[in-house]
Amino acid sequence: MKAIVVGCGRVGSAVAKKLTKSGWDVTAIDENEEALARLGEHWSGGFVVGHGMDVNVLRQAGIEEADAVVVATNGDNTNIVVGQVAQKRFGIECTVVRILDPARAELYATLGLRTVSPTSTAIEVLTESVKACSVKPLRAPAAAS
Amino acid sequence: MFVLVAGGGKVGSNVARTLRRIGHEVTIIEQRSDRFTALEEEFEHAAIVGDATEIFVLERAGIARPPDLVVAVTGDDEDNMVICQMARERYGVPKVIARVNDPRNEPHFDLLGISPTISATQMIMALVEHEVPEHELIHLLELRKENLEIVEVQIDKSSPSAGKRIAGLKLPSGSQLISVMREGRAEIPDSETELQPGDQVLAILEPGKEDELRQVLLKK
């Protein structure tokens, strides 16, 4: 199975490595050549330097044979557009798009894009953590000193 | 008409100013605080500061009414695409116009069904084509939705079509001559019209028929 990861930052590179470990054939794309270093010394997958908005770069990464595309650049709107290009132009049904803004993530999910919003997840987890604290409030040590 | 302009640079501010002058209601959104300060002085409460791709910013600017028209003219193509898409899909804005900053992104606008688009680079290229004589076939207008385009052709002495009646030309199917300009006067030709050297001919055709048309009218 072949996957393309667009945007090889902290998230993209980690996803690329995890997929590789699970047996995927992964090619990462990043504008910045130095992003290759994030994949580690023993990176055996592909790496293409270029912008995800450039269809030639997507083709060079092998999007025409890809089974899945992960879009995780640092720009929400870039991700939204690149995700739709992968989905609509190249017909990759399994296109997953990171959108930090929960409102846009929700809207584009209703428009048929598989969106993931880490911000929503963070909000959820942080709120739950606080609630968990208030159930068992930490007490100050009882005049020990 | 109520128009929402996203992007308050030179293009956006001038569009907003002109629309207001001719009596339309306008809101303009600008992200940069230095630009916004100037816009606020001019447009007062009709200027909104913020990222026009954020839903709450769009809503503060009145997108939910919705506007009759949204004009997305920021310097970022992805932003313009997302603004237009959200305006149409979520708020039912009937008409959007988008600026294309990098003409290589034009196919993406098409893919997302965002039309019409305006690209300064392409307009300049069209003017350059008009000035460069070896471009024998000049693109005047592209009707994307209709899948048609209008081109201009200059007939000269060596053109195979010079001296021939239109009925006698083997024009490609999907093309038609719509006007012949001769000595400063334009006429609508019929099948009996004879083309002459010096004629400027306008033709309407389906994209992709240019080469066949060039062959019939001009090929030496």
Coordinates of C-alpha atoms in Angstrom, one line a residue:
Chain A
M1 CA 0.0 0.0 0.0
K2 CA 1.3 3.4 -0.9
A3 CA 0.8 6.6 1.1
I4 CA 1.8 10.2 0.5
V5 CA 2.3 12.6 3.3
V6 CA 2.2 16.3 2.3
G7 CA 4.0 18.5 4.9
C8 CA 6.9 16.9 6.7
G9 CA 6.9 18.8 10.0
R10 CA 6.5 17.4 13.5
V11 CA 3.2 15.7 12.7
G12 CA 3.8 14.8 9.1
S13 CA 7.2 13.2 9.6
A14 CA 5.9 11.2 12.6
V15 CA 2.9 9.9 10.6
A16 CA 5.2 9.0 7.7
K17 CA 7.5 7.0 10.1
K18 CA 4.6 5.2 11.8
L19 CA 3.0 4.2 8.5
T20 CA 6.3 2.9 7.3
K21 CA 6.6 0.8 10.4
S22 CA 3.2 -0.6 9.7
G23 CA 4.4 -1.7 6.3
W24 CA 3.3 1.2 4.1
D25 CA 5.3 2.5 1.2
V26 CA 5.5 6.2 2.1
T27 CA 6.6 9.3 0.2
A28 CA 6.8 12.6 2.0
I29 CA 6.6 16.0 0.4
D30 CA 7.9 19.2 1.9
E31 CA 8.9 22.6 0.6
N32 CA 11.9 22.6 2.7
E33 CA 14.7 20.1 1.9
E34 CA 15.8 20.1 5.6
A35 CA 12.6 18.5 6.6
L36 CA 14.1 15.2 5.3
A37 CA 16.2 15.2 8.5
R38 CA 13.0 14.7 10.6
L39 CA 12.5 11.3 9.0
G40 CA 15.7 10.1 10.5
E41 CA 18.9 8.7 9.1
H42 CA 17.5 5.4 8.0
W43 CA 14.5 6.7 6.0
S44 CA 13.9 4.2 3.3
G45 CA 10.8 5.9 1.8
G46 CA 10.5 8.6 -0.8
F47 CA 11.0 12.3 -0.3
V48 CA 10.1 15.1 -2.8
V49 CA 11.0 18.7 -2.3
G50 CA 8.2 21.0 -3.4
H51 CA 4.8 22.5 -2.6
G52 CA 1.7 20.4 -2.3
M53 CA -0.2 22.9 -4.4
D54 CA 1.9 21.9 -7.4
V55 CA 0.4 18.9 -9.1
N56 CA 3.7 18.1 -10.7
V57 CA 5.2 17.6 -7.3
L58 CA 2.2 15.4 -6.3
R59 CA 2.7 13.3 -9.4
Q60 CA 6.4 13.0 -8.8
A61 CA 5.6 11.7 -5.4
G62 CA 3.4 9.1 -7.1
I63 CA 0.0 10.3 -6.2
E64 CA -1.5 8.5 -9.2
E65 CA -0.7 5.1 -7.6
A66 CA -1.3 6.2 -4.0
D67 CA -3.9 4.4 -1.8
A68 CA -3.9 7.1 0.9
V69 CA -2.9 10.8 1.3
V70 CA -2.2 12.6 4.5
V71 CA -2.2 16.4 4.3
A72 CA -0.5 18.1 7.3
T73 CA 1.3 21.3 6.2
N74 CA 1.3 24.2 8.6
G75 CA -1.4 26.0 6.7
D76 CA -5.1 25.1 7.2
N77 CA -6.2 26.5 3.9
T78 CA -3.4 24.9 2.0
N79 CA -4.4 21.6 3.5
I80 CA -8.0 22.1 2.6
V81 CA -7.1 22.8 -1.0
V82 CA -4.5 20.1 -1.4
G83 CA -6.8 17.6 0.3
Q84 CA -9.5 18.4 -2.2
V85 CA -7.1 18.1 -5.1
A86 CA -6.0 14.6 -3.9
Q87 CA -9.6 13.6 -3.4
K88 CA -11.4 15.2 -6.4
R89 CA -8.7 15.4 -9.0
F90 CA -6.7 12.2 -8.3
G91 CA -9.6 10.3 -6.8
I92 CA -7.8 9.2 -3.6
E93 CA -10.7 8.3 -1.4
C94 CA -8.6 7.9 1.7
T95 CA -7.4 11.5 1.9
V96 CA -7.0 12.7 5.5
V97 CA -6.6 16.4 6.2
R98 CA -5.3 18.1 9.3
I99 CA -7.2 21.4 10.0
L100 CA -6.2 23.2 13.2
D101 CA -9.3 25.4 13.2
P102 CA -12.2 23.3 14.6
A103 CA -14.8 25.4 12.8
R104 CA -13.3 24.8 9.4
A105 CA -12.6 21.2 10.2
E106 CA -16.2 20.7 11.0
L107 CA -17.5 22.5 8.0
Y108 CA -15.2 20.7 5.6
A109 CA -16.2 17.4 7.2
T110 CA -19.8 18.1 6.2
L111 CA -18.5 18.8 2.7
G112 CA -17.1 15.3 2.4
L113 CA -13.5 15.7 3.5
R114 CA -11.9 13.5 6.1
T115 CA -10.7 16.1 8.5
V116 CA -8.8 15.8 11.7
S117 CA -8.6 18.7 14.1
P118 CA -5.9 18.3 16.8
T119 CA -7.2 21.5 18.3
S120 CA -10.6 20.0 19.0
T121 CA -8.9 17.0 20.5
A122 CA -6.7 19.2 22.7
I123 CA -9.8 21.1 23.9
E124 CA -11.5 17.9 24.7
V125 CA -8.6 16.4 26.5
L126 CA -7.7 19.5 28.5
T127 CA -11.3 20.0 29.6
E128 CA -11.6 16.4 30.7
S129 CA -8.3 16.6 32.5
V130 CA -9.5 19.6 34.5
K131 CA -12.8 17.8 35.3
A132 CA -10.8 14.8 36.5
C133 CA -8.8 17.0 38.8
S134 CA -11.9 18.6 40.4
V135 CA -13.3 15.2 41.2
K136 CA -10.3 14.4 43.3
P137 CA -9.0 17.8 44.4
L138 CA -5.4 17.9 45.5
R139 CA -5.2 19.0 49.1
A140 CA -2.4 20.9 50.6
P141 CA -0.3 18.8 52.8
A142 CA -1.6 19.0 56.4
A143 CA 0.8 21.3 58.3
A144 CA 3.7 18.8 57.9
S145 CA 6.5 21.4 58.1
Chain B
M1 CA -26.5 45.2 -3.4
F2 CA -24.5 43.9 -0.4
V3 CA -21.0 43.0 -1.2
L4 CA -18.4 41.4 1.1
V5 CA -14.8 42.1 0.1
A6 CA -12.1 39.8 1.6
G7 CA -8.7 41.4 1.4
G8 CA -8.0 45.1 2.0
G9 CA -4.9 45.6 -0.1
K10 CA -4.8 47.8 -3.2
V11 CA -7.2 45.6 -5.1
G12 CA -9.7 45.1 -2.3
S13 CA -9.8 48.6 -1.0
N14 CA -10.3 50.0 -4.5
V15 CA -13.1 47.6 -5.3
A16 CA -14.8 48.4 -2.0
R17 CA -14.4 52.2 -2.5
T18 CA -15.8 52.0 -6.0
L19 CA -18.7 49.9 -5.0
R20 CA -19.6 52.3 -2.2
R21 CA -19.3 55.3 -4.5
I22 CA -21.9 53.8 -6.8
G23 CA -24.3 53.2 -4.0
H24 CA -23.7 49.6 -2.8
E25 CA -23.3 48.4 0.7
V26 CA -19.8 47.0 1.4
T27 CA -18.0 45.3 4.2
I28 CA -14.3 44.8 3.8
I29 CA -12.1 42.4 5.8
E30 CA -8.4 42.9 6.4
Q31 CA -6.0 40.9 8.5
R32 CA -3.1 43.3 8.8
S33 CA -3.5 45.8 11.6
D34 CA -1.6 48.6 9.8
R35 CA -3.8 48.3 6.7
F36 CA -6.9 48.0 8.8
T37 CA -6.2 51.2 10.6
A38 CA -6.3 53.1 7.3
L39 CA -9.4 51.2 6.2
E40 CA -11.3 51.9 9.4
E41 CA -10.8 55.6 8.9
E42 CA -12.3 55.4 5.5
F43 CA -15.0 52.6 5.9
E44 CA -15.6 53.0 9.6
H45 CA -17.8 50.1 11.0
A46 CA -17.8 48.5 7.5
A47 CA -14.2 47.6 8.0
I48 CA -13.5 44.4 9.9
V49 CA -10.2 43.2 11.2
G50 CA -9.3 39.5 11.1
D51 CA -8.5 36.5 9.0
A52 CA -11.3 36.2 6.4
T53 CA -11.0 32.4 6.3
E54 CA -12.1 32.3 10.0
I55 CA -15.8 31.6 10.2
F56 CA -16.4 34.0 13.1
V57 CA -14.7 36.8 11.2
L58 CA -16.9 36.2 8.2
E59 CA -19.9 36.1 10.4
R60 CA -19.0 39.4 12.0
A61 CA -18.7 40.8 8.4
G62 CA -22.3 39.7 7.7
I63 CA -21.8 36.5 5.7
A64 CA -24.9 34.9 7.2
R65 CA -27.2 37.5 5.7
P66 CA -25.9 36.5 3.1
P67 CA -24.2 39.0 0.8
D68 CA -25.3 39.1 -2.9
L69 CA -21.6 38.8 -3.8
V70 CA -18.4 37.9 -2.1
V71 CA -15.1 39.2 -3.7
A72 CA -12.0 37.3 -2.5
V73 CA -9.0 39.3 -3.4
T74 CA -6.4 38.5 -0.7
G75 CA -2.8 37.8 -1.8
D76 CA -3.1 34.1 -1.0
D77 CA -4.8 31.7 -3.5
E78 CA -5.7 29.1 -0.9
D79 CA -7.3 31.7 1.2
N80 CA -9.3 33.0 -1.7
M81 CA -10.5 29.5 -2.6
V82 CA -11.5 28.6 0.9
I83 CA -13.4 31.9 1.4
C84 CA -15.3 31.4 -1.8
Q85 CA -16.1 27.8 -1.1
M86 CA -17.3 28.5 2.4
A87 CA -19.4 31.5 1.2
R88 CA -21.1 29.4 -1.3
E89 CA -21.4 26.0 0.3
R90 CA -22.2 27.1 3.9
Y91 CA -23.9 30.4 3.5
G92 CA -25.5 30.1 0.1
V93 CA -23.9 33.2 -1.3
P94 CA -25.2 33.3 -4.9
K95 CA -22.1 34.8 -6.6
V96 CA -18.4 34.8 -5.8
I97 CA -15.4 36.4 -7.6
A98 CA -11.9 35.2 -6.8
R99 CA -8.5 36.7 -7.5
V100 CA -5.8 34.3 -8.7
N101 CA -2.4 35.4 -7.7
D102 CA -0.4 32.5 -9.2
P103 CA -1.9 31.4 -12.6
R104 CA -0.6 27.9 -12.0
N105 CA -3.3 27.6 -9.3
E106 CA -6.1 28.3 -11.9
P107 CA -6.9 24.5 -12.3
H108 CA -7.5 24.3 -8.5
F109 CA -10.1 27.1 -8.7
D110 CA -11.7 25.2 -11.6
L111 CA -11.7 22.0 -9.6
L112 CA -13.5 23.6 -6.7
G113 CA -16.0 25.2 -9.1
I114 CA -14.9 28.7 -8.2
S115 CA -15.7 31.0 -11.1
P116 CA -15.2 33.6 -12.3
T117 CA -11.6 34.2 -11.4
I118 CA -9.4 37.2 -12.3
S119 CA -5.6 36.8 -12.8
A120 CA -3.5 39.9 -13.4
T121 CA -0.7 37.7 -14.8
Q122 CA -3.0 36.2 -17.3
M123 CA -4.5 39.6 -18.3
I124 CA -1.0 40.9 -18.9
M125 CA -0.1 37.8 -20.9
A126 CA -3.2 38.4 -23.1
L127 CA -2.0 41.9 -23.7
V128 CA 1.5 40.7 -24.5
E129 CA 0.0 38.2 -27.0
H130 CA -1.9 41.0 -28.6
E131 CA 1.4 42.9 -29.1
V132 CA 3.5 40.0 -30.3
P133 CA 3.0 39.5 -34.0
E134 CA 4.0 35.8 -34.2
H135 CA 1.0 34.9 -32.1
E136 CA -1.3 34.8 -35.1
L137 CA -4.3 33.7 -33.1
I138 CA -5.1 36.0 -30.2
H139 CA -7.2 34.9 -27.3
L140 CA -9.7 37.6 -26.5
L141 CA -12.2 36.0 -24.2
E142 CA -12.6 32.7 -22.5
L143 CA -16.1 31.6 -21.6
R144 CA -15.1 28.8 -19.3
K145 CA -18.5 27.7 -18.1
E146 CA -19.8 27.6 -21.7
N147 CA -16.6 25.9 -22.8
L148 CA -16.1 28.4 -25.6
E149 CA -13.5 31.0 -26.5
I150 CA -13.3 34.0 -28.8
V151 CA -10.2 34.6 -30.8
E152 CA -9.0 37.2 -33.2
V153 CA -7.2 36.3 -36.4
Q154 CA -5.4 38.7 -38.8
I155 CA -5.7 37.6 -42.5
D156 CA -2.8 38.6 -44.7
K157 CA -1.8 38.2 -48.4
S158 CA -0.2 34.8 -47.9
S159 CA -3.2 33.4 -45.9
P160 CA -4.8 30.5 -47.7
S161 CA -8.2 31.9 -46.8
A162 CA -7.6 35.3 -48.4
G163 CA -9.8 35.8 -51.4
K164 CA -12.1 32.9 -50.4
R165 CA -15.8 32.8 -49.5
I166 CA -16.5 31.6 -46.0
A167 CA -18.7 28.8 -47.5
G168 CA -15.6 27.5 -49.3
L169 CA -13.5 27.3 -46.2
K170 CA -13.3 24.0 -44.4
L171 CA -13.8 25.5 -40.9
P172 CA -13.5 22.9 -38.1
S173 CA -16.7 21.8 -36.6
G174 CA -17.2 23.6 -33.3
S175 CA -16.0 26.9 -34.7
Q176 CA -17.7 29.9 -36.4
L177 CA -16.6 33.3 -37.7
I178 CA -18.6 35.9 -35.9
S179 CA -17.3 39.2 -37.2
V180 CA -15.0 40.6 -40.0
M181 CA -13.4 43.9 -39.3
R182 CA -12.4 45.7 -42.6
E183 CA -11.2 49.2 -42.9
G184 CA -12.3 50.1 -39.4
R185 CA -15.8 48.6 -39.9
A186 CA -17.1 45.5 -38.3
E187 CA -19.5 43.3 -40.2
I188 CA -21.3 40.1 -39.3
P189 CA -20.2 37.7 -42.1
D190 CA -22.4 35.2 -43.9
S191 CA -21.4 32.2 -46.0
E192 CA -20.9 34.4 -49.0
T193 CA -18.6 36.9 -47.4
E194 CA -15.2 36.8 -49.0
L195 CA -12.1 37.2 -46.7
Q196 CA -9.5 39.7 -47.8
P197 CA -5.9 40.5 -46.8
G198 CA -6.0 42.9 -43.9
D199 CA -9.2 41.6 -42.5
Q200 CA -9.4 41.1 -38.7
V201 CA -11.7 38.1 -38.1
L202 CA -13.3 37.2 -34.8
A203 CA -14.1 33.5 -34.3
I204 CA -15.9 31.7 -31.6
L205 CA -14.8 28.1 -31.0
E206 CA -14.5 25.2 -28.6
P207 CA -11.1 25.2 -26.8
G208 CA -8.8 22.8 -28.6
K209 CA -9.9 23.8 -32.1
E210 CA -7.3 26.6 -32.3
D211 CA -4.8 24.6 -34.4
E212 CA -7.4 23.4 -36.9
L213 CA -8.7 27.0 -37.3
R214 CA -5.3 28.4 -37.7
Q215 CA -4.6 25.8 -40.4
V216 CA -7.6 26.7 -42.4
L217 CA -7.3 30.5 -42.1
L218 CA -3.6 31.2 -41.9
K219 CA -1.3 28.2 -42.7
K220 CA 1.2 29.2 -45.3

